[in-house]
Amino acid sequence: MTVTQTEQTEQTPENEAAEPAVFGRLVAIDPLDFDPDGGTEKLVIVDPFNHRKKRKEGDTTEPDPALIASVEEVGVQQAIILRPQEGERDGQLGIVIGQRRTLAAYRAATKAVEEGREYLKVPAIIRDDLKGVDDEALTVSMVENLHRRQASRQDDADAAEQLAILVNAKRVPKARKRRLAAAIGRTEEELDVAHKVAQMDAETLKKVQGVEFDWVELSDYDEVKDVSGAKDALQEAKTKDEQEGNAKRGAWKTAMQGLRAKKARAERTKTLMAELAEQKVEVLRWSWNWSYATPPVRPLEDLVSSIGNPMSAQGHSETCDGHAATIDPDEAEVVWLCVDWKKQGHRLSGDTQDSGGDAEPDEEAAAKAEAEREARRRVKVNNLAWKEARPGREAHIADMCKDKGEAPADVKDLIMRTLLASDGHYQHYVGGQHHGEMLAKFLGEERLARRPKDVIAALLKKTASKRYWWVLFAHVAGMYEAEHMQDDAWRGEPHYHHGPSVRGDVRAATVEWITFLKEHGYGLTEVEEETLATAEREAEANAERAAEEKRRKEEREAARAKWQAENPASDEDEEEGDEDGEEDYQYDDMDEEYEEPAEAVESTDPETETETEGDTDVEPDEVEESEDVPAEDGEQE
């Protein structure tokens, strides 16, 4: 080891009473000479009188990942304190101060050896004066730990902001920037937002005291701190990412997307309230069910005039004293109301003008109207939630497309399945967006939206071959987003005959795409989670129906086989059947001995929600004859 002797202070008349310089010899030790378990084979061990002790719980001797990362990059910057050991450990050096730093250097050196890299030695001061003086050694160790005060989060952020300014001003290469960030236990992304954290007010920092948010997360929280429940929502998202091992912060990003949307709605609500106050419109508190309001209050969309005409906001404000408004919190939109609508002479939409004194039909009509209103509201709210989820999902896809490595196998599989299964015709304008706009968004190339043909050729020319998969992935992602993730995709497939208002099951492609993104770190929103759950229920119901249909078919076939076995056809009948190309099972006799069970047939027509029995008065043969045979003379058709 290299030893550098410190120089003692010169004894002069002016400082004759001064204490001598700190005793010790400055050396550089090899971290692999350290034995964390305190054996006798290696040079350096932990001193038995070191203040910090290994414990099963709350072990303060273990270095955190940030310290290890820092030591890997710049080594141990503050010298540790050693003292010579006695007795059976004579010849060894015990660590009095710096146990965690030494252990971090040991871990970093071990990793470097495994990877065939060089590592840095640890500066140390050997205190010969502490040899055999255990009480002094313990006191020195305690003083080091007891009087050390950790820098505040604000101090860290301020210093990091200065470092970030220096790095950006000098245009430091990315590799060096990464090394500097790791040296202080941070990432490049954290260094980039250090200036935002440094500008956070003390009150905000106090709210997150004790919360393990890194600088990127602190910066995000500062953006939405005024949103109710923001801290709890982000803590829950961070915990979820940690539990799922999601290094891409999928749940966090989704939570932030929801909080940003909530913040935008709150700001719009504030603006609308100011506008209504300026117009001197009475503003009522929002209610989730206006049926129970006292006095009776209803949105204008639920009401009609005394003669059954719909009412507009402007017309109602000019003619009715009960004109008022409220703000829908889910949509941040003004909902116009009428206060005491019965007294004002209005009626509920769908009610008859004279119920004839029978209250029960009115209650049924009101319940039906309320259910229809709730269904319409659910469609509006879920459409909005689905739309709000889109920016976060698209940002996640764009982040995936930035990957400079080769695409994983399941990404390639998705691309090949999609491209090979298609007929080669891609709709270039679907869901309000051009295909070029989608590619531009995901690949970060704005020119694609304007001149897609020319730019795609240039893009492929400058793209490394191993990046081809990600360009293709952006193409496939654009197709999924445009065709299968429109605002109302959560409702299911539009009916091909009855139109978009009648829905079938959720599209398989929608389920496949959401599931794929979830597997790649995307945090699903509530409406997307609900859509997957709905699709799963639909799949189970379809499987049950298919199983039941198969069972019934097998029963019919078994019954028919049994009847055939009990009623063998004659040779003559078999020959006739062969000539006609048909089988004759003597249906007249069979109808007497075997009847298929009557089954309720569910109507698929949403306008006729009735069930018809399997047995009818008219035989199929009679129906066919009645259609083909013309009416005789004198008969009415």
XYZ file of C-alpha atoms in Angstrom:
637
model
C 0.000 0.000 0.000
C 1.117 3.548 -0.617
C 1.847 5.496 2.546
C 2.054 9.263 2.728
C 3.147 10.673 6.066
C 1.422 13.864 7.176
C 3.616 16.758 8.200
C 3.399 18.043 11.735
C 2.745 21.693 12.389
C 5.878 23.746 12.881
C 6.452 24.706 16.524
C 7.007 28.457 16.593
C 6.821 30.917 19.396
C 3.426 32.052 18.082
C 1.915 28.554 18.310
C 3.871 26.879 21.040
C 0.593 26.165 22.879
C -1.095 24.746 19.762
C -2.053 21.092 19.614
C -0.042 18.848 17.303
C -1.487 17.933 13.907
C -3.973 15.038 13.580
C -2.066 11.807 13.979
C -2.172 9.419 11.112
C -0.725 8.146 7.908
C -2.541 8.609 4.585
C -2.632 5.367 2.574
C -4.583 3.816 -0.290
C -6.041 0.383 0.420
C -7.351 -2.202 -1.998
C -11.104 -2.651 -1.294
C -10.712 -6.387 -1.945
C -8.404 -6.510 1.098
C -11.497 -5.786 3.193
C -13.331 -8.660 4.894
C -16.943 -7.639 5.736
C -17.315 -10.710 7.980
C -14.301 -9.892 10.140
C -12.070 -12.866 9.362
C -8.331 -13.069 9.987
C -7.186 -13.702 6.413
C -7.517 -10.168 5.049
C -5.907 -6.901 6.003
C -8.933 -4.713 6.752
C -11.911 -5.532 8.968
C -14.604 -3.613 10.837
C -13.292 -2.501 14.220
C -15.122 -4.228 17.110
C -15.733 -0.789 18.625
C -17.228 0.790 15.528
C -20.452 2.617 16.403
C -22.444 1.011 13.562
C -23.432 -2.661 14.041
C -24.956 -5.224 11.718
C -28.556 -5.947 12.723
C -31.393 -8.069 11.416
C -33.641 -5.024 11.246
C -32.599 -1.456 10.567
C -29.070 -2.381 9.492
C -27.217 0.941 9.043
C -24.006 -0.710 7.847
C -25.421 -1.726 4.480
C -24.686 0.768 1.664
C -27.635 1.802 -0.464
C -27.581 1.382 -4.269
C -26.999 5.109 -4.769
C -23.806 5.002 -2.680
C -22.537 1.930 -4.535
C -23.278 3.604 -7.890
C -21.427 6.716 -6.760
C -18.375 4.719 -5.662
C -18.369 2.828 -8.978
C -18.155 6.110 -10.860
C -15.841 8.347 -8.793
C -14.591 6.146 -5.965
C -14.541 6.994 -2.251
C -13.937 10.731 -1.964
C -13.613 11.034 1.825
C -10.835 9.076 3.531
C -11.861 6.390 6.011
C -10.237 6.060 9.484
C -8.383 2.849 10.432
C -6.530 1.769 13.576
C -4.143 -1.164 14.154
C -5.675 -4.202 15.876
C -4.282 -6.205 18.820
C -4.321 -9.784 20.045
C -5.326 -12.462 17.569
C -5.992 -9.736 14.988
C -2.553 -8.223 15.323
C -1.380 -7.021 11.907
C -4.902 -6.168 10.730
C -6.487 -2.741 10.457
C -9.944 -2.022 11.872
C -12.365 0.500 10.370
C -13.322 3.111 12.946
C -15.049 5.502 10.510
C -16.241 4.700 6.973
C -17.677 1.186 7.202
C -20.449 1.845 4.627
C -18.089 3.545 2.172
C -15.617 0.653 2.397
C -18.338 -1.947 1.919
C -19.640 -0.013 -1.117
C -16.105 0.022 -2.575
C -15.804 -3.716 -1.889
C -19.077 -4.407 -3.758
C -18.049 -2.170 -6.658
C -14.610 -3.816 -6.919
C -16.086 -7.329 -6.816
C -18.444 -6.445 -9.657
C -15.619 -4.856 -11.664
C -13.470 -7.995 -11.358
C -16.342 -10.169 -12.555
C -16.777 -7.900 -15.590
C -13.045 -7.592 -16.268
C -12.842 -3.880 -15.434
C -10.491 -1.819 -13.295
C -11.581 -0.368 -9.965
C -10.486 2.448 -7.649
C -8.668 2.128 -4.329
C -9.930 3.647 -1.084
C -8.112 6.547 0.624
C -7.554 5.843 4.330
C -5.894 7.421 7.385
C -4.263 4.990 9.817
C -4.520 6.286 13.384
C -1.690 4.586 15.282
C -2.580 6.666 18.354
C -5.868 4.755 18.716
C -4.198 1.331 18.948
C -5.349 -0.340 22.159
C -7.428 2.669 23.192
C -10.922 1.233 22.736
C -12.829 3.986 24.540
C -11.208 6.662 22.358
C -11.935 4.629 19.204
C -15.605 4.188 20.145
C -15.920 7.903 20.985
C -14.445 8.937 17.633
C -16.861 6.593 15.829
C -19.867 7.907 17.769
C -18.910 11.549 17.223
C -18.708 10.921 13.477
C -22.193 9.441 13.339
C -24.003 11.457 16.004
C -23.016 14.909 14.801
C -23.352 14.163 11.085
C -26.411 15.927 9.750
C -27.710 14.902 6.377
C -28.133 17.651 3.831
C -31.730 18.665 3.203
C -33.575 17.793 0.056
C -33.483 21.460 -0.893
C -29.677 21.557 -0.436
C -29.335 18.531 -2.722
C -31.620 20.046 -5.343
C -29.825 23.403 -5.300
C -26.436 21.743 -5.751
C -27.776 19.486 -8.486
C -29.269 22.485 -10.278
C -25.852 24.114 -10.330
C -24.315 20.884 -11.621
C -26.979 20.618 -14.332
C -26.315 24.200 -15.433
C -22.594 23.487 -15.660
C -23.167 20.257 -17.582
C -25.528 21.878 -20.067
C -23.415 24.998 -20.442
C -20.316 22.971 -21.257
C -22.311 20.574 -23.450
C -20.815 17.634 -21.615
C -20.917 14.370 -23.610
C -23.702 11.974 -22.668
C -21.314 9.398 -21.224
C -19.764 11.939 -18.870
C -23.177 13.328 -17.965
C -24.310 9.810 -17.100
C -21.181 9.318 -14.971
C -21.677 12.594 -13.106
C -25.321 11.770 -12.428
C -24.403 8.308 -11.120
C -21.708 9.849 -8.910
C -24.373 11.717 -6.934
C -26.723 8.734 -6.980
C -29.057 10.152 -9.613
C -30.061 9.471 -13.206
C -29.694 11.698 -16.252
C -33.441 12.307 -16.177
C -33.207 13.470 -12.580
C -30.353 15.808 -13.464
C -32.473 17.280 -16.258
C -35.307 18.210 -13.849
C -33.066 19.338 -10.966
C -33.868 22.981 -11.716
C -37.577 22.280 -11.232
C -36.988 20.565 -7.890
C -34.760 23.453 -6.748
C -37.639 25.861 -7.385
C -40.154 23.885 -5.290
C -41.441 25.859 -2.315
C -40.770 24.760 1.256
C -44.442 23.970 1.890
C -44.560 21.502 -0.986
C -41.328 19.810 0.123
C -42.744 19.547 3.632
C -45.823 17.701 2.305
C -43.652 14.988 0.757
C -41.279 14.724 3.684
C -40.672 11.047 4.349
C -41.957 10.044 0.889
C -39.361 8.290 -1.272
C -39.847 10.287 -4.474
C -36.857 10.777 -6.765
C -36.347 14.111 -8.519
C -38.373 13.153 -11.598
C -41.245 12.105 -9.346
C -40.902 15.242 -7.223
C -41.054 17.342 -10.369
C -44.205 15.500 -11.469
C -45.811 15.896 -8.046
C -45.080 19.629 -8.030
C -47.039 19.895 -11.292
C -50.229 18.353 -9.800
C -49.786 19.151 -6.093
C -53.029 21.166 -5.992
C -55.130 18.226 -7.209
C -56.992 16.526 -4.386
C -55.438 13.172 -3.440
C -52.445 13.636 -5.752
C -49.798 12.494 -3.260
C -51.706 9.343 -2.269
C -52.453 8.467 -5.905
C -48.787 8.819 -6.872
C -47.569 6.862 -3.837
C -49.953 4.044 -4.752
C -48.766 4.105 -8.378
C -45.094 4.025 -7.313
C -45.764 1.068 -5.012
C -47.559 -0.758 -7.824
C -44.637 -0.222 -10.210
C -42.194 -1.490 -7.591
C -44.295 -4.566 -6.846
C -44.647 -5.399 -10.550
C -40.996 -4.602 -11.307
C -42.095 -2.011 -13.889
C -38.944 -0.017 -14.605
C -40.828 2.140 -17.140
C -43.075 3.604 -14.422
C -46.232 2.548 -16.233
C -48.578 2.985 -13.265
C -46.911 6.282 -12.326
C -47.299 7.739 -15.818
C -50.931 6.656 -15.989
C -51.613 8.218 -12.589
C -49.964 11.444 -13.751
C -52.066 11.448 -16.907
C -55.233 11.146 -14.825
C -54.124 13.861 -12.397
C -53.262 16.225 -15.255
C -56.707 15.664 -16.760
C -58.293 16.231 -13.339
C -56.290 19.442 -12.941
C -57.363 20.638 -16.392
C -61.026 19.952 -15.515
C -60.654 21.847 -12.240
C -59.138 24.840 -14.041
C -61.898 24.774 -16.657
C -64.530 24.507 -13.913
C -63.054 27.578 -12.228
C -63.231 29.487 -15.520
C -66.845 28.435 -16.132
C -67.856 29.445 -12.607
C -66.390 32.901 -13.196
C -68.267 33.225 -16.498
C -71.576 32.185 -14.893
C -71.028 34.656 -12.049
C -70.392 37.403 -14.588
C -73.659 36.477 -16.336
C -75.406 36.525 -12.913
C -76.671 32.974 -13.347
C -77.576 31.072 -10.188
C -75.163 28.150 -9.794
C -76.300 25.059 -7.859
C -74.203 22.250 -6.409
C -73.839 19.226 -8.694
C -76.087 16.243 -7.932
C -75.627 12.692 -9.185
C -79.382 12.114 -9.080
C -81.682 15.067 -9.582
C -84.764 12.948 -8.842
C -84.377 13.598 -5.117
C -83.650 17.352 -5.287
C -85.800 19.654 -3.137
C -87.317 21.821 -4.513
C -87.608 19.777 -7.726
C -84.609 20.511 -9.979
C -83.916 18.933 -13.361
C -81.464 19.434 -16.254
C -83.167 20.998 -19.285
C -82.278 17.943 -21.380
C -84.666 15.936 -19.153
C -87.542 18.402 -19.611
C -89.992 19.538 -22.257
C -92.393 22.443 -22.291
C -96.069 22.101 -21.378
C -96.832 21.295 -25.017
C -93.969 18.802 -25.353
C -91.303 20.930 -27.075
C -87.613 20.581 -26.110
C -86.121 23.591 -24.342
C -82.918 25.390 -25.223
C -80.749 27.150 -22.656
C -81.246 30.526 -24.266
C -85.006 30.168 -24.625
C -85.369 28.900 -21.059
C -83.310 31.775 -19.641
C -85.543 34.297 -21.425
C -88.892 32.786 -20.429
C -88.475 30.929 -17.110
C -87.768 32.294 -13.630
C -86.277 28.951 -12.575
C -83.260 29.215 -14.875
C -80.044 28.016 -13.176
C -76.878 26.079 -13.912
C -74.399 23.612 -12.440
C -70.995 22.202 -13.478
C -70.606 18.526 -14.319
C -67.373 17.599 -12.478
C -66.579 14.660 -14.752
C -66.767 16.662 -17.956
C -66.199 20.234 -16.713
C -69.204 21.390 -18.713
C -72.140 23.645 -17.863
C -75.431 21.805 -17.327
C -78.462 24.070 -17.516
C -81.201 23.500 -14.949
C -84.738 24.491 -14.089
C -85.556 25.033 -10.406
C -89.055 23.907 -9.344
C -89.804 22.735 -12.885
C -93.291 21.466 -11.992
C -94.318 24.882 -10.742
C -92.893 26.414 -13.929
C -95.210 24.233 -16.015
C -92.575 21.884 -17.500
C -92.816 18.112 -17.881
C -90.337 15.281 -17.897
C -89.411 14.135 -21.372
C -91.478 11.069 -22.292
C -94.308 11.728 -19.813
C -97.835 12.028 -21.162
C -99.697 15.239 -20.573
C -102.466 13.459 -18.678
C -101.604 10.320 -16.752
C -105.275 9.735 -15.939
C -104.600 9.653 -12.239
C -102.709 6.370 -12.463
C -99.396 6.967 -10.650
C -97.829 3.578 -11.299
C -97.274 3.991 -15.071
C -95.703 7.416 -14.380
C -93.261 5.841 -11.921
C -92.335 3.152 -14.447
C -91.851 5.761 -17.168
C -89.775 7.902 -14.832
C -87.609 4.909 -13.875
C -87.129 4.016 -17.522
C -86.258 7.607 -18.426
C -83.792 7.778 -15.526
C -82.137 4.535 -16.671
C -81.821 5.921 -20.199
C -80.301 9.144 -18.880
C -77.831 7.177 -16.771
C -76.892 5.064 -19.808
C -76.300 8.216 -21.861
C -74.213 9.682 -19.073
C -72.131 6.502 -18.785
C -71.415 6.648 -22.508
C -70.306 10.296 -22.251
C -68.135 9.732 -19.176
C -66.456 6.586 -20.541
C -65.921 8.168 -23.942
C -64.194 11.069 -22.188
C -62.116 8.728 -19.984
C -61.095 6.684 -23.021
C -60.136 9.864 -24.859
C -58.115 11.141 -21.880
C -56.227 7.836 -21.723
C -55.003 8.247 -25.305
C -52.163 10.778 -24.746
C -50.550 8.635 -22.060
C -50.855 5.487 -24.146
C -49.442 7.197 -27.227
C -46.555 8.621 -25.171
C -45.761 5.108 -23.951
C -45.764 3.780 -27.518
C -43.499 6.642 -28.627
C -41.139 5.783 -25.760
C -41.059 2.145 -26.904
C -40.198 3.292 -30.424
C -37.141 5.162 -29.113
C -35.474 1.883 -28.151
C -32.162 1.670 -30.024
C -31.751 -2.055 -29.503
C -33.345 -4.929 -31.349
C -37.036 -5.444 -30.706
C -37.974 -8.336 -28.395
C -39.538 -11.487 -29.807
C -43.140 -10.674 -28.869
C -42.906 -7.288 -30.639
C -41.716 -9.045 -33.795
C -44.470 -11.622 -33.435
C -47.128 -8.917 -33.174
C -45.785 -7.146 -36.263
C -45.614 -10.300 -38.353
C -49.059 -11.506 -37.257
C -50.587 -8.150 -38.064
C -48.908 -7.626 -41.427
C -49.294 -11.197 -42.652
C -52.931 -11.414 -41.590
C -53.872 -8.186 -43.393
C -54.949 -8.036 -47.013
C -52.428 -5.354 -47.828
C -54.971 -2.521 -47.758
C -54.489 -0.046 -44.925
C -56.987 2.686 -44.313
C -54.894 5.836 -44.375
C -57.564 7.979 -42.741
C -59.276 6.345 -39.782
C -60.671 7.837 -36.608
C -59.942 11.409 -37.643
C -56.203 10.950 -38.100
C -54.015 10.282 -41.123
C -51.639 7.358 -41.009
C -48.796 9.831 -41.574
C -49.834 11.750 -38.463
C -49.669 8.574 -36.382
C -46.209 7.669 -37.673
C -45.039 11.252 -37.112
C -46.223 11.128 -33.516
C -44.673 7.759 -32.670
C -41.363 8.219 -34.516
C -40.892 11.887 -33.618
C -40.705 12.919 -37.288
C -43.109 15.791 -37.997
C -42.486 15.752 -41.758
C -44.221 12.363 -42.001
C -47.549 14.083 -41.482
C -46.973 16.325 -44.520
C -45.069 14.207 -47.051
C -45.312 10.618 -45.823
C -44.181 8.942 -49.040
C -40.931 10.892 -49.466
C -40.103 10.986 -45.764
C -40.634 7.259 -45.250
C -38.067 6.565 -47.965
C -35.607 8.960 -46.316
C -36.412 7.514 -42.895
C -35.610 3.969 -43.974
C -32.389 5.148 -45.597
C -31.055 6.681 -42.384
C -32.434 3.996 -40.051
C -30.099 1.234 -38.867
C -31.286 -2.219 -39.897
C -31.725 -3.327 -36.302
C -34.151 -0.425 -35.858
C -36.393 -1.571 -38.710
C -38.574 -3.503 -36.290
C -39.367 -0.369 -34.320
C -40.323 1.546 -37.458
C -42.648 -1.327 -38.372
C -43.924 -1.365 -34.808
C -44.831 2.330 -35.100
C -46.757 1.453 -38.269
C -48.625 -1.380 -36.545
C -49.261 0.751 -33.443
C -50.790 3.446 -35.645
C -53.121 0.877 -37.178
C -54.271 -0.427 -33.790
C -54.761 3.063 -32.387
C -56.682 4.330 -35.413
C -58.862 1.285 -36.072
C -59.392 -0.344 -32.694
C -58.932 2.370 -30.045
C -61.464 5.007 -31.020
C -63.268 6.935 -28.277
C -66.120 4.423 -28.023
C -64.063 1.235 -28.411
C -64.805 0.352 -24.759
C -68.469 -0.189 -25.737
C -67.743 -3.038 -28.113
C -68.129 -3.730 -31.828
C -70.826 -1.642 -33.603
C -73.601 -3.822 -35.022
C -73.106 -4.279 -38.759
C -76.863 -4.035 -39.441
C -78.448 -1.967 -36.654
C -75.756 0.707 -36.537
C -73.312 2.080 -33.927
C -75.956 2.472 -31.213
C -76.286 -1.315 -30.926
C -73.100 -2.946 -29.672
C -71.679 -6.422 -29.698
C -68.668 -7.774 -27.828
C -65.498 -5.760 -27.274
C -63.235 -6.213 -30.278
C -60.596 -8.896 -29.906
C -58.050 -6.508 -31.454
C -58.803 -3.888 -28.778
C -58.235 -6.465 -26.032
C -55.064 -7.743 -27.696
C -53.574 -4.246 -28.020
C -54.335 -3.121 -24.455
C -52.990 -6.400 -23.060
C -49.838 -6.122 -25.173
C -49.108 -2.582 -23.965
C -49.731 -3.622 -20.357
C -47.157 -6.395 -20.713
C -44.685 -3.753 -21.913
C -45.032 -1.502 -18.882
C -48.060 0.631 -19.794
C -50.258 1.397 -16.787
C -53.909 0.819 -17.681
C -56.494 3.474 -16.851
C -59.686 2.536 -15.033
C -61.772 2.462 -18.211
C -59.184 0.253 -19.938
C -59.141 -2.147 -16.969
C -62.944 -2.247 -17.082
C -62.866 -2.962 -20.820
C -60.586 -5.978 -20.311
C -62.829 -7.241 -17.525
C -65.896 -6.841 -19.770
C -64.175 -8.716 -22.592
C -63.274 -11.532 -20.197
C -66.896 -11.828 -19.047
C -68.082 -11.826 -22.654
C -65.586 -14.563 -23.550
C -66.769 -16.690 -20.644
C -70.423 -16.201 -21.616
C -69.651 -17.078 -25.261
C -67.776 -20.190 -24.156
C -70.723 -21.258 -22.009
C -73.155 -20.711 -24.890
C -70.910 -22.657 -27.261
C -70.618 -25.513 -24.773
C -74.384 -25.572 -24.260
C -74.997 -25.561 -28.032
C -72.512 -28.400 -28.476
C -74.188 -30.393 -25.713
C -77.632 -29.983 -27.259
C -76.320 -30.910 -30.698
C -74.741 -34.074 -29.295
C -78.017 -34.962 -27.554
C -79.971 -34.532 -30.788
C -77.470 -36.586 -32.749
C -77.523 -39.325 -30.099
C -81.331 -39.372 -30.106
C -81.403 -39.521 -33.912
C -78.855 -42.353 -33.950
C -80.880 -44.253 -31.366
C -84.060 -43.815 -33.405
C -82.317 -45.009 -36.568
C -81.012 -48.050 -34.736
C -84.522 -48.894 -33.527
C -86.142 -48.182 -36.905
C -83.856 -49.527 -39.625
C -84.798 -48.426 -43.153
C -85.849 -51.074 -45.692
C -83.587 -51.979 -48.622
C -86.059 -50.451 -51.017
C -86.078 -47.163 -49.091
C -82.279 -47.149 -48.966
C -82.098 -47.581 -52.773
C -84.563 -44.744 -53.317
C -82.600 -42.595 -50.917
C -79.419 -43.331 -52.823
C -81.012 -42.416 -56.124
C -82.416 -39.151 -54.807
C -79.190 -38.265 -53.110
C -81.093 -37.903 -49.842
C -81.653 -39.975 -46.749
C -85.206 -41.030 -45.834
C -85.617 -41.684 -42.149
C -89.426 -42.159 -42.253
C -90.050 -38.775 -40.663
C -93.755 -39.495 -40.164
C -92.999 -42.364 -37.825
C -90.094 -40.508 -36.262
C -92.261 -37.508 -35.399
C -94.558 -39.825 -33.466
C -91.796 -41.532 -31.502
C -89.147 -38.758 -31.205
C -89.574 -35.082 -30.548
C -86.741 -32.636 -30.146
C -87.132 -30.575 -26.970
C -88.731 -27.177 -27.428
C -86.142 -24.425 -26.962
C -86.565 -20.754 -26.428
C -84.995 -18.845 -29.267
C -83.653 -15.479 -28.230
C -84.290 -12.701 -30.684
C -81.173 -10.859 -31.836
C -83.266 -7.885 -32.905
C -82.947 -5.260 -30.165
C -86.292 -3.740 -31.175
C -88.186 -6.982 -30.461
C -86.909 -8.304 -27.163
C -89.351 -11.257 -27.105
C -88.813 -14.992 -27.083
C -90.501 -17.414 -29.476
C -90.985 -21.073 -28.733
C -89.252 -23.678 -30.841
C -92.578 -25.433 -31.659
C -94.918 -23.386 -33.886
C -98.312 -24.034 -35.443
C -96.942 -23.822 -38.978
C -94.574 -26.520 -40.255
C -91.526 -25.356 -42.259
C -92.712 -27.281 -45.304
C -96.068 -25.500 -45.167
C -94.348 -22.130 -44.980
C -92.238 -22.879 -48.016
C -95.278 -24.046 -49.980
C -97.273 -20.972 -49.049
C -94.452 -18.832 -50.424
C -94.010 -20.714 -53.697
C -97.576 -21.668 -54.671
C -99.522 -18.799 -56.285
C -103.039 -17.972 -55.048
C -105.871 -19.587 -56.952
C -108.417 -17.549 -58.836
C -110.915 -15.889 -56.563
C -108.689 -16.134 -53.506
C -107.251 -13.132 -51.779
C -103.499 -12.913 -51.678
